[in-house]
Amino acid sequence: MTSQETVDHKYVYDFAEGNRDLKDLLGGKGANLAEMTNLGLPVPPGFTITTEACQAYLATGREPDGLAGQIEAHLESLERGMGRRLGDPHDPLLVSVRSGAKFSMPGMMETVLNVGLNDRSVVGLAARAGGNERFAWDSYRRLIQMFGKTVCEVPGEEFEHALDEAKRARGTTSDLDLDADDLRGLVDAYKKIFLKHTGRDFPQEPREQLDLAIRAVFESWNAERAVLYRRQERIPADLGTAVNVVAMVFGNLGPDSGTGVAFTRDPASGAQGIYGDYLANAQGEDVVAGIRNTVPLQDLERLDKRSYDELLDIMARLEGHYQDLCDIEFTIERGKLWMLQTRVGKRTAAAAFVIAGQLVDEGLIDLDEALHRVNGAQLAQLMFPRFRLDHDFEPVARGVGASPGAASGKVVFTSARAVELAAEGEAVILVRRETNPDDLNGMIAARGILTSRGGKTSHAAVVARGMGKTCVSGADEIDVNVPAKRFTVAGQTVHEGDVVSIDGTTGKVYLGEVPVTPSEVVRYFEGTLDPHEADDALVGAVHRIMTHADAARRLAVRANADTGADAARARRFGAQGIGLCRTEHMFLGDRRELVERLILARTDTERTDALAALLPLQRDDFVEIFREMDGLPVTVRLIDPPLHEFLPPLEQLAVDVAVAQERGEDVAKEEALLAAVRRMHEENPMLGLRGVRLGLVIPGLFAMQVRAIAEAAVRVTREGGSACPEIMVPLVGAVQELETVRAEAEKIIAEVVGDSGVEVLIGTMIEVPRAALTAGQIAEAAQFFSFGTNDLTQMGWGFSRDDVEGAFFWRYLELGIFGISPFESIDRDGVGRLVRIAAEEGRAARPGLKLGVCGEHGGDPESVHFFHSVGLDYVSCSPFRVPVARLEAGRAAVETVGSDSR
Ligand code: ADP
Ligand code: MG
Ligand code: MG
């Protein structure tokens, strides 16, 4: 910039010059003060210094050229308008200096009131207030206190201590009982504190006060707590804050003055009606500081009916104008109402749905807009049961809130015990150091899962989230002793059968049973609560908005489900089919023994026998699933994981064999198993013998599965149902792999299906980067693609999913290499690009190619929007996430490109 441009650059806006669309430049507070000013509402005059000025200050450490002059000019016009001058000893203008960023950061930054008071103007202020000396000295002591604390980092306790001292001397607990002399004395005490900590006298020059306060607000952008808050809320670090300079109005002028906050509806429940607090004879910060007890806003009607009516009127106008719930800060000065702030108010998840529904009823917004105003994260929150912590329960430990919800139950330490007790109707919490695939049945049986190790992407966390099951992981104060069936925490021992409660939202662990309430929203989705009969505004609103989302969305939503029970649940939650049915889960439990026989087979006959024994079991599983999904597509993935996952771990087996040999027992079978485990050991199993490679190497394995699928489909169709199987080959990287599998499969299908009318599609997962890059070739052999975005992310980044999160993701997040784990939300630029390429080239080669996604990302709101934009046909996610995906797919369809979804 040349110096001429710098001088010309506009850094200061009068309230009359701004509007609510200028939040980037004026911050939320400034933009809305301008909006209210232009609506003709009673806002004290003032001006806003832009976020650009703040950015320039933070970059260079000094105010940008031209800023001082513009402030001077705006101050002069403010003084003219008010008929008072800053620091005038006879009739001073006072101002507040208030922070206000684009996104509200409650309590994070600073505000200084009563700027412009000094030893002389305090006398003028008293005279102007009809000789109210008490008021003037009260205002002055507040300035020194706020200025000292905010601008000069004087410890706040020192001022509070002095205030307490003054009250004690007067024999009172209320600051209202302090008279003018007491407060004059307090000002002296405050000045001494100020001098002691800053080495200088409290600045008497009003313009110096103003400039220092503005600078302090700029700098508060980088205060530690603000930095932490931004990181947590994912607010960009370079926005900066605006500064609002506002003529003071006084709520502390006497009993006919006061200050308050209000909401146009209940921000907790969404219920209509005004909510708020009022405090007579007080200045703004007293309300939040809790110095005195506020009264409900409704009491204002009795205290000052005229102001109350005007306030209600303004609130109704604001709601009509913003077409949303607003929150408001106001002050009454001797019976005159002043608006000091408004914004579209924060609200709970429940209130978001209820209010969106009400606004539609009131004709303020349409259903598209209502859909836009809620989101999947809120819906997910509403689906979890909650603890009622109305009694005082103290947590004994705290881990990672890995999968939300609230669960109580008897502690068990093994999967088998969990299944046993659950079968008896007991609620159980499975407690492990960490879980592994063997714990799956126990995890399914348990109400919740508690581990002492692992973070948000540990096995326990990922699987629990997928199932919609409550999980606290990595509660490392807990010392788990599985063989002894107990854990210790905080000096206490918890045995199998003792009851604990875990909160998967906060990560807190409690001993004993904390009562819970089930989610009405889930009861509605499950069909046990009729939205029209439910005397519940929330369920009605959810029903309405979900219905609209379903009508609006272009993406279909399927579920990942491996059992008939899961399939049934998914269907109740609105799934339009199964996008991923994992067959390996059908190899666990008591079938493990058959798998061992398969792996240990030395001859063709032994192997064929083992496969033949597995066939009817698999077929029965598929029959159950096809029945539940009658008429809807079911994508079955052929076996995917490395086979040694079905065998016992090497170390354990080696020890067992050694011990048995020692005892002289017959260990021929165990030795064979051990040899097999050794033979199959892989350094990088995720890149080893798995997926399609198994099918190409182990004769008859895929054939058995294909036969089981086809036979099941034929059976269900003969029963009068309609089965629509889609066979999916995992881990394909080259079209030749798929062609080989497909040729064999088609022969079997033709043989089994005959003239039954069953149609079986054959397609592939796209989860190896090479598959994405050769999608045009692969599409020649595939009737559908399903993107396996977990593996695609793993192989795209070269991240071992099981290892990286605990090892170094924290550092990547800290450095901003990514804002969120790419396993949680799809990395649009890299992995997403692979998806886009494969979708485009696949469809170019085979028009109408069916495209879906079956990774965990299918239930992640951000990712759903991405898949919509790429033009996929469906997403598939865990049953519990299906409503979330439906909602987000609807939102994606109604949202205009580039709209701010925050
Ligand atoms: P926050 O962003 O923390 O809410 P504000 O800048 O809104 O901080 O200031 C806090 C309170 O100070 C306001 O709610 C209001 O009561 C009071 N306040 C701010 N400016 C003025 C003013 N010009 N006149 C009277 N009170 C004010
Ligand atoms: Mg405020
Ligand atoms: Mg995979």
PDB file of C-alpha atoms in Angstrom, residues 687 767-770 772-773 788-801 822-823 827 829-832 834:
ATOM      1  CA  LEU A 687      -1.233 -54.301   3.181  1.00  0.00           C
ATOM      2  CA  GLU A 767     -10.475 -48.173  -1.512  1.00  0.00           C
ATOM      3  CA  VAL A 768      -6.996 -48.596  -2.973  1.00  0.00           C
ATOM      4  CA  PRO A 769      -5.687 -45.407  -4.578  1.00  0.00           C
ATOM      5  CA  ARG A 770      -4.796 -47.335  -7.735  1.00  0.00           C
ATOM      6  CA  ALA A 772      -9.497 -44.733  -7.963  1.00  0.00           C
ATOM      7  CA  LEU A 773      -6.930 -43.794 -10.582  1.00  0.00           C
ATOM      8  CA  GLY A 788     -14.284 -47.515   1.193  1.00  0.00           C
ATOM      9  CA  THR A 789     -13.085 -44.214   2.510  1.00  0.00           C
ATOM     10  CA  ASN A 790     -11.441 -45.658   5.629  1.00  0.00           C
ATOM     11  CA  ASP A 791      -8.906 -47.634   3.626  1.00  0.00           C
ATOM     12  CA  LEU A 792      -8.728 -44.938   0.983  1.00  0.00           C
ATOM     13  CA  THR A 793      -7.734 -42.489   3.716  1.00  0.00           C
ATOM     14  CA  GLN A 794      -5.344 -44.960   5.284  1.00  0.00           C
ATOM     15  CA  MET A 795      -3.620 -45.700   1.981  1.00  0.00           C
ATOM     16  CA  GLY A 796      -4.015 -42.216   0.574  1.00  0.00           C
ATOM     17  CA  TRP A 797      -2.170 -40.644   3.483  1.00  0.00           C
ATOM     18  CA  GLY A 798      -0.066 -43.676   4.345  1.00  0.00           C
ATOM     19  CA  PHE A 799      -1.494 -43.581   7.876  1.00  0.00           C
ATOM     20  CA  SER A 800      -1.891 -46.788   9.816  1.00  0.00           C
ATOM     21  CA  ARG A 801      -5.296 -46.127  11.249  1.00  0.00           C
ATOM     22  CA  PRO A 822      -9.192 -37.308   8.143  1.00  0.00           C
ATOM     23  CA  PHE A 823     -10.665 -40.536   9.488  1.00  0.00           C
ATOM     24  CA  ASP A 827     -10.097 -34.890   3.428  1.00  0.00           C
ATOM     25  CA  ASP A 829      -8.479 -32.037  -1.233  1.00  0.00           C
ATOM     26  CA  GLY A 830      -6.670 -35.369  -1.286  1.00  0.00           C
ATOM     27  CA  VAL A 831      -8.788 -38.409  -0.547  1.00  0.00           C
ATOM     28  CA  GLY A 832     -11.862 -36.549  -1.750  1.00  0.00           C
ATOM     29  CA  LEU A 834      -9.564 -39.588  -5.499  1.00  0.00           C
TER      30      LEU A 834
END
